[in-house]
């Protein structure tokens, strides 16, 4: 058993007051394999890439926390079966699916996603980590719901949608996360999209922005949003002119994440747009050990599928309406944890 597994086991055995959503989902999945499907602890360990000692402890904890009786139980807002199926389909490290109210199925990024994502970050972030937050309504909701984080540095990964609303948007999200963790905050007071590459380059060299950019290669956990290529659902789409939107649509854009554009197969397109943007590079995101996307709703489902196929995201918090689409979306994608660039070097 390696040190990270020992830490995870000791953390559970220390009798913490609550388990995070990823722990609950994983415990439920392992318990289902063991108690309902009759798999051995060794088989479960091989499937989840952990030691059999950790599997044994997780199963013990599942009994202690009353997750296992006759059936497997998790809090009502978490759909453990969909979560496990989605994790396996896309090869994710964590997938947490939240029940979406029937009347809100078509609403992009229901606010309860942010609450669950806040709990997940509390579980994933360790002391000394560098947490990166990209602009997005879902990450803003997540930051507002945070109530626990180990001491860590928090850095903003993108400029803001509207510089006039920075205090109520991603800048405030970075400050809020840093306040909860007691760590340093590195916000970016600049628009996400600039008129031209020269203006963007000049802003990147400004002292405060350059200081934030220095942390991009040190980020250990990133939190991002996903947008589909339509009005009101994509920040970048709404910031462009009609002519520019048409140009990128002609390239087959299906989704955007942190000002990076993707077609339906997860390939990056319209890379020239990045030259005008204040944002973390895609290659930098690909090197971040844990990239958590928060996105849900039927209107974003196809965009979520596209971004997951890019291999940039390792974990997902979504809702049942998006999850049902994702489980039926085309051929099975390659595992996300195989994070080679699908477009080549």
Short mmCIF file of C-alpha atoms in Angstrom, two decimals:
data_model
loop_
_atom_site.label_atom_id
_atom_site.label_comp_id
_atom_site.label_asym_id
_atom_site.label_seq_id
_atom_site.Cartn_x
_atom_site.Cartn_y
_atom_site.Cartn_z
CA UNK A 1 0.00 0.00 0.00
CA UNK A 2 1.50 3.32 -1.07
CA UNK A 3 1.59 6.51 1.03
CA UNK A 4 -1.41 8.14 -0.68
CA UNK A 5 -3.54 5.07 0.03
CA UNK A 6 -2.31 4.98 3.63
CA UNK A 7 -3.34 8.62 4.01
CA UNK A 8 -6.76 7.89 2.52
CA UNK A 9 -7.24 4.90 4.82
CA UNK A 10 -6.05 6.74 7.91
CA UNK A 11 -8.31 9.65 7.01
CA UNK A 12 -11.36 7.40 6.99
CA UNK A 13 -10.32 5.52 10.12
CA UNK A 14 -9.89 8.77 12.01
CA UNK A 15 -13.67 8.96 12.26
CA UNK A 16 -14.28 12.09 10.27
CA UNK A 17 -17.74 13.56 10.70
CA UNK A 18 -18.60 13.17 7.01
CA UNK A 19 -17.38 11.53 3.84
CA UNK A 20 -16.94 13.59 0.67
CA UNK A 21 -19.05 12.86 -2.43
CA UNK A 22 -16.28 11.00 -4.26
CA UNK A 23 -15.67 8.80 -1.19
CA UNK A 24 -19.39 8.07 -0.93
CA UNK A 25 -19.67 7.20 -4.61
CA UNK A 26 -16.54 5.02 -4.54
CA UNK A 27 -17.60 3.26 -1.35
CA UNK A 28 -21.02 2.54 -2.87
CA UNK A 29 -19.44 1.20 -6.09
CA UNK A 30 -17.02 -1.08 -4.22
CA UNK A 31 -19.80 -2.31 -1.94
CA UNK A 32 -21.98 -3.09 -4.97
CA UNK A 33 -19.16 -5.12 -6.53
CA UNK A 34 -18.52 -7.01 -3.28
CA UNK A 35 -21.99 -7.59 -1.84
CA UNK A 36 -24.21 -7.75 -4.94
CA UNK A 37 -21.89 -8.87 -7.75
CA UNK A 38 -19.76 -11.26 -5.69
CA UNK A 39 -16.41 -9.89 -6.79
CA UNK A 40 -13.35 -10.47 -4.63
CA UNK A 41 -11.43 -7.69 -2.95
CA UNK A 42 -8.50 -8.40 -5.25
CA UNK A 43 -10.72 -8.02 -8.34
CA UNK A 44 -12.14 -4.76 -6.97
CA UNK A 45 -8.66 -3.48 -6.18
CA UNK A 46 -7.54 -4.17 -9.76
CA UNK A 47 -10.59 -2.40 -11.22
CA UNK A 48 -10.15 0.75 -9.13
CA UNK A 49 -6.35 0.78 -9.20
CA UNK A 50 -5.89 0.58 -5.41
CA UNK A 51 -4.61 -2.03 -2.95
CA UNK A 52 -6.84 -4.75 -1.54
CA UNK A 53 -6.14 -3.29 1.91
CA UNK A 54 -7.81 -0.04 0.89
CA UNK A 55 -10.76 -1.97 -0.55
CA UNK A 56 -11.14 -3.81 2.76
CA UNK A 57 -11.11 -0.57 4.71
CA UNK A 58 -13.58 1.12 2.36
CA UNK A 59 -15.98 -1.83 2.71
CA UNK A 60 -15.60 -1.68 6.49
CA UNK A 61 -16.29 2.05 6.44
CA UNK A 62 -19.34 1.48 4.22
CA UNK A 63 -20.77 -0.74 6.95
CA UNK A 64 -19.82 1.66 9.74
CA UNK A 65 -21.43 4.61 7.95
CA UNK A 66 -24.62 2.64 7.24
CA UNK A 67 -24.08 2.73 3.47
CA UNK A 68 -24.70 -1.03 3.34
CA UNK A 69 -27.77 -2.83 4.64
CA UNK A 70 -29.78 -4.86 2.17
CA UNK A 71 -29.21 -2.25 -0.52
CA UNK A 72 -26.46 0.32 -1.05
CA UNK A 73 -27.39 3.78 0.16
CA UNK A 74 -25.93 7.24 -0.41
CA UNK A 75 -27.50 10.64 0.30
CA UNK A 76 -30.63 11.21 -1.76
CA UNK A 77 -29.12 13.94 -3.94
CA UNK A 78 -26.33 11.65 -5.19
CA UNK A 79 -27.05 9.03 -7.85
CA UNK A 80 -24.40 6.41 -7.11
CA UNK A 81 -25.32 4.07 -9.96
CA UNK A 82 -25.15 6.75 -12.64
CA UNK A 83 -21.98 8.15 -11.05
CA UNK A 84 -20.19 4.82 -11.25
CA UNK A 85 -21.39 4.11 -14.79
CA UNK A 86 -20.29 7.55 -15.99
CA UNK A 87 -16.88 7.21 -14.33
CA UNK A 88 -16.32 3.86 -16.06
CA UNK A 89 -17.57 5.01 -19.48
CA UNK A 90 -15.26 8.02 -19.71
CA UNK A 91 -12.37 6.63 -17.68
CA UNK A 92 -12.67 9.41 -15.11
CA UNK A 93 -11.08 9.49 -11.69
CA UNK A 94 -14.28 10.74 -10.09
CA UNK A 95 -17.80 11.26 -11.44
CA UNK A 96 -20.50 12.60 -9.15
CA UNK A 97 -24.04 12.74 -10.51
CA UNK A 98 -26.60 14.84 -8.66
CA UNK A 99 -30.35 14.42 -8.96
CA UNK A 100 -31.80 17.25 -11.04
CA UNK A 101 -35.34 18.42 -10.21
CA UNK A 102 -37.77 17.65 -13.05
CA UNK A 103 -38.69 21.32 -13.45
CA UNK A 104 -35.00 22.29 -13.82
CA UNK A 105 -33.79 19.58 -16.22
CA UNK A 106 -33.08 22.04 -19.04
CA UNK A 107 -31.42 24.61 -16.77
CA UNK A 108 -27.66 24.81 -17.43
CA UNK A 109 -25.55 24.14 -14.32
CA UNK A 110 -28.20 23.84 -11.57
CA UNK A 111 -26.93 25.58 -8.44
CA UNK A 112 -26.87 22.35 -6.41
CA UNK A 113 -23.94 21.22 -8.57
CA UNK A 114 -21.85 23.94 -6.96
CA UNK A 115 -22.72 22.71 -3.48
CA UNK A 116 -21.66 19.15 -4.25
CA UNK A 117 -18.53 20.36 -6.07
CA UNK A 118 -17.60 22.38 -2.98
CA UNK A 119 -17.73 19.20 -0.90
CA UNK A 120 -15.70 17.37 -3.55
CA UNK A 121 -12.97 20.03 -3.52
CA UNK A 122 -12.85 19.78 0.26
CA UNK A 123 -12.09 16.11 -0.27
CA UNK A 124 -9.57 16.45 -3.13
CA UNK A 125 -7.49 19.45 -2.08
CA UNK A 126 -4.60 18.76 0.30
CA UNK A 127 -2.56 21.13 2.40
CA UNK A 128 0.01 22.95 0.27
CA UNK A 129 -1.84 22.40 -3.02
CA UNK A 130 -2.34 25.13 -5.60
CA UNK A 131 -6.04 25.38 -6.50
CA UNK A 132 -6.90 26.96 -9.84
CA UNK A 133 -10.37 28.40 -10.55
CA UNK A 134 -11.53 29.24 -14.08
CA UNK A 135 -14.36 31.69 -14.79
CA UNK A 136 -17.86 30.21 -14.89
CA UNK A 137 -21.22 30.40 -13.17
CA UNK A 138 -20.78 26.89 -11.78
CA UNK A 139 -17.37 27.68 -10.24
CA UNK A 140 -18.81 30.87 -8.72
CA UNK A 141 -21.64 28.84 -7.14
CA UNK A 142 -19.07 26.31 -5.94
CA UNK A 143 -16.91 28.96 -4.28
CA UNK A 144 -19.94 30.48 -2.54
CA UNK A 145 -20.78 27.06 -1.07
CA UNK A 146 -17.27 26.30 0.23
CA UNK A 147 -17.06 25.77 3.98
CA UNK A 148 -13.84 23.76 4.28
CA UNK A 149 -10.51 23.66 2.48
CA UNK A 150 -7.03 22.78 3.73
CA UNK A 151 -4.46 25.60 3.63
CA UNK A 152 -3.67 26.14 -0.06
CA UNK A 153 -2.84 28.81 -2.62
CA UNK A 154 -5.72 29.85 -4.89
CA UNK A 155 -5.10 31.25 -8.37
CA UNK A 156 -7.47 32.50 -11.05
CA UNK A 157 -7.03 30.62 -14.33
CA UNK A 158 -8.89 32.96 -16.69
CA UNK A 159 -9.78 36.58 -17.05
CA UNK A 160 -13.32 37.66 -16.28
CA UNK A 161 -16.39 37.75 -18.52
CA UNK A 162 -17.03 41.41 -17.69
CA UNK A 163 -14.40 43.48 -15.88
CA UNK A 164 -17.22 45.55 -14.40
CA UNK A 165 -18.58 42.50 -12.55
CA UNK A 166 -15.22 41.11 -11.41
CA UNK A 167 -15.95 41.67 -7.74
CA UNK A 168 -19.07 39.51 -8.02
CA UNK A 169 -17.55 36.87 -10.25
CA UNK A 170 -14.34 34.89 -10.55
CA UNK A 171 -12.24 37.38 -8.58
CA UNK A 172 -14.61 37.04 -5.65
CA UNK A 173 -14.60 33.23 -6.09
CA UNK A 174 -10.80 33.19 -5.76
CA UNK A 175 -10.94 35.43 -2.71
CA UNK A 176 -13.66 33.30 -1.12
CA UNK A 177 -11.73 30.05 -1.63
CA UNK A 178 -8.54 31.63 -0.23
CA UNK A 179 -10.46 32.96 2.77
CA UNK A 180 -11.87 29.51 3.55
CA UNK A 181 -8.47 27.85 3.17
CA UNK A 182 -6.46 30.58 4.86
CA UNK A 183 -4.08 30.63 1.87
CA UNK A 184 -2.90 33.28 -0.58
CA UNK A 185 -5.14 34.52 -3.40
CA UNK A 186 -3.91 35.46 -6.88
CA UNK A 187 -6.83 37.00 -8.80
CA UNK A 188 -6.71 38.36 -12.36
CA UNK A 189 -8.23 41.80 -12.94
CA UNK A 190 -8.54 41.59 -16.71
CA UNK A 191 -11.13 40.57 -19.33
CA UNK A 192 -10.98 37.03 -20.63
CA UNK A 193 -11.17 38.12 -24.28
CA UNK A 194 -9.25 41.06 -25.77
CA UNK A 195 -9.67 42.76 -29.18
CA UNK A 196 -6.36 41.45 -30.52
CA UNK A 197 -3.32 39.33 -29.66
CA UNK A 198 -1.07 42.34 -29.03
CA UNK A 199 -3.37 43.74 -26.32
CA UNK A 200 -3.64 40.32 -24.68
CA UNK A 201 0.15 39.91 -24.72
CA UNK A 202 0.65 43.32 -23.12
CA UNK A 203 -1.81 42.50 -20.33
CA UNK A 204 -0.12 39.15 -19.63
CA UNK A 205 3.08 41.06 -18.89
CA UNK A 206 1.48 43.33 -16.31
CA UNK A 207 2.84 42.61 -12.82
CA UNK A 208 -0.30 41.28 -11.12
CA UNK A 209 -1.40 39.17 -14.07
CA UNK A 210 2.11 37.85 -14.70
CA UNK A 211 2.33 36.82 -11.03
CA UNK A 212 -0.86 34.76 -11.37
CA UNK A 213 0.41 33.20 -14.60
CA UNK A 214 3.56 32.04 -12.79
CA UNK A 215 1.37 29.70 -10.73
CA UNK A 216 -0.29 28.00 -13.70
CA UNK A 217 2.42 25.33 -13.96
CA UNK A 218 2.13 24.71 -10.20
CA UNK A 219 -1.62 24.05 -10.10
CA UNK A 220 -2.44 20.65 -8.60
CA UNK A 221 -6.25 20.87 -8.62
CA UNK A 222 -8.20 22.91 -11.18
CA UNK A 223 -11.91 23.67 -11.25
CA UNK A 224 -13.43 24.55 -14.63
CA UNK A 225 -16.78 25.16 -16.33
CA UNK A 226 -18.01 23.96 -19.73
CA UNK A 227 -20.08 25.91 -22.24
CA UNK A 228 -21.96 24.78 -25.35
CA UNK A 229 -21.68 26.87 -28.49
CA UNK A 230 -24.88 28.89 -28.17
CA UNK A 231 -26.05 32.16 -26.72
CA UNK A 232 -26.34 32.25 -22.95
CA UNK A 233 -24.56 28.92 -22.50
CA UNK A 234 -21.04 29.91 -23.55
CA UNK A 235 -19.16 32.89 -22.17
CA UNK A 236 -16.84 33.04 -25.16
CA UNK A 237 -19.70 32.75 -27.66
CA UNK A 238 -21.43 35.76 -26.11
CA UNK A 239 -18.26 37.87 -26.15
CA UNK A 240 -17.66 37.48 -29.90
CA UNK A 241 -19.16 39.34 -32.83
CA UNK A 242 -21.70 37.63 -35.11
CA UNK A 243 -19.03 37.30 -37.80
CA UNK A 244 -16.57 35.66 -35.38
CA UNK A 245 -19.24 33.29 -34.05
CA UNK A 246 -20.01 32.22 -37.60
CA UNK A 247 -16.33 31.65 -38.35
CA UNK A 248 -15.78 29.38 -35.36
CA UNK A 249 -19.09 27.61 -35.93
CA UNK A 250 -17.86 26.77 -39.44
CA UNK A 251 -14.90 24.98 -37.81
CA UNK A 252 -17.33 22.67 -36.01
CA UNK A 253 -17.15 24.13 -32.51
CA UNK A 254 -19.37 22.16 -30.14
CA UNK A 255 -18.02 23.27 -26.77
CA UNK A 256 -15.70 25.67 -24.98
CA UNK A 257 -13.82 25.46 -21.73
CA UNK A 258 -11.65 28.27 -20.38
CA UNK A 259 -11.70 29.93 -23.84
CA UNK A 260 -10.52 26.73 -25.57
CA UNK A 261 -12.80 25.45 -28.34
CA UNK A 262 -13.58 21.79 -29.10
CA UNK A 263 -15.43 19.94 -31.83
CA UNK A 264 -17.82 17.07 -31.06
CA UNK A 265 -14.97 14.54 -31.01
CA UNK A 266 -12.99 16.51 -28.43
CA UNK A 267 -10.43 17.93 -30.87
CA UNK A 268 -9.33 21.51 -30.29
CA UNK A 269 -10.29 23.93 -33.05
CA UNK A 270 -9.94 27.68 -33.49
CA UNK A 271 -6.67 27.80 -31.60
CA UNK A 272 -6.02 31.34 -32.80
CA UNK A 273 -8.67 32.54 -30.35
CA UNK A 274 -6.35 31.68 -27.45
CA UNK A 275 -3.90 34.35 -28.58
CA UNK A 276 -6.51 36.97 -27.69
CA UNK A 277 -7.45 35.45 -24.35
CA UNK A 278 -6.24 35.73 -20.78
CA UNK A 279 -6.42 32.08 -19.83
CA UNK A 280 -4.46 29.01 -18.81
CA UNK A 281 -3.10 27.08 -21.80
CA UNK A 282 -4.65 23.75 -22.71
CA UNK A 283 -1.25 22.04 -22.38
CA UNK A 284 -0.95 23.42 -18.86
CA UNK A 285 -4.39 22.06 -17.94
CA UNK A 286 -3.38 18.69 -19.36
CA UNK A 287 -0.49 18.56 -16.88
CA UNK A 288 -2.67 19.39 -13.84
CA UNK A 289 -3.11 16.16 -11.82
CA UNK A 290 -6.80 16.80 -11.05
CA UNK A 291 -9.10 18.85 -13.32
CA UNK A 292 -12.68 18.95 -12.06
CA UNK A 293 -15.40 20.12 -14.46
CA UNK A 294 -18.74 21.33 -13.09
CA UNK A 295 -21.47 21.29 -15.74
CA UNK A 296 -24.98 19.94 -16.13
CA UNK A 297 -28.34 20.26 -17.83
CA UNK A 298 -29.62 18.88 -21.13
CA UNK A 299 -28.53 21.97 -23.06
CA UNK A 300 -24.90 21.39 -22.05
CA UNK A 301 -24.85 17.61 -22.35
CA UNK A 302 -23.32 17.42 -25.85
CA UNK A 303 -20.70 20.02 -24.89
CA UNK A 304 -19.78 18.03 -21.77
CA UNK A 305 -19.32 14.93 -23.93
CA UNK A 306 -17.03 16.85 -26.31
CA UNK A 307 -14.82 18.20 -23.52
CA UNK A 308 -14.60 14.83 -21.77
CA UNK A 309 -13.42 13.30 -25.05
CA UNK A 310 -10.55 15.83 -25.16
CA UNK A 311 -8.86 14.13 -22.20
CA UNK A 312 -8.34 17.44 -20.37
CA UNK A 313 -10.79 16.66 -17.56
CA UNK A 314 -10.18 13.98 -14.92
CA UNK A 315 -13.34 14.38 -12.80
CA UNK A 316 -16.89 15.60 -13.36
CA UNK A 317 -19.76 16.91 -11.26
CA UNK A 318 -22.99 16.83 -13.27
CA UNK A 319 -26.70 16.08 -12.98
CA UNK A 320 -28.95 13.19 -14.00
CA UNK A 321 -30.35 14.88 -17.13
CA UNK A 322 -26.85 15.38 -18.57
CA UNK A 323 -25.68 11.97 -17.34
CA UNK A 324 -28.45 10.14 -19.21
CA UNK A 325 -27.37 11.83 -22.44
CA UNK A 326 -23.70 11.08 -21.79
CA UNK A 327 -24.33 7.38 -21.21
CA UNK A 328 -25.85 7.08 -24.69
CA UNK A 329 -23.59 9.52 -26.56
CA UNK A 330 -21.95 7.77 -29.49
CA UNK A 331 -19.04 5.30 -29.33
CA UNK A 332 -17.33 4.72 -26.02
CA UNK A 333 -14.60 7.38 -25.68
CA UNK A 334 -10.99 6.67 -24.83
CA UNK A 335 -10.20 6.89 -21.10
CA UNK A 336 -9.84 10.50 -19.95
CA UNK A 337 -6.90 9.56 -17.74
CA UNK A 338 -4.99 8.77 -20.93
CA UNK A 339 -4.34 12.49 -21.30
CA UNK A 340 -2.33 12.59 -24.52
CA UNK A 341 -3.44 15.38 -26.83
CA UNK A 342 -5.94 13.86 -29.32
CA UNK A 343 -4.60 16.30 -31.95
CA UNK A 344 -1.04 15.03 -31.55
CA UNK A 345 2.06 16.90 -30.31
#
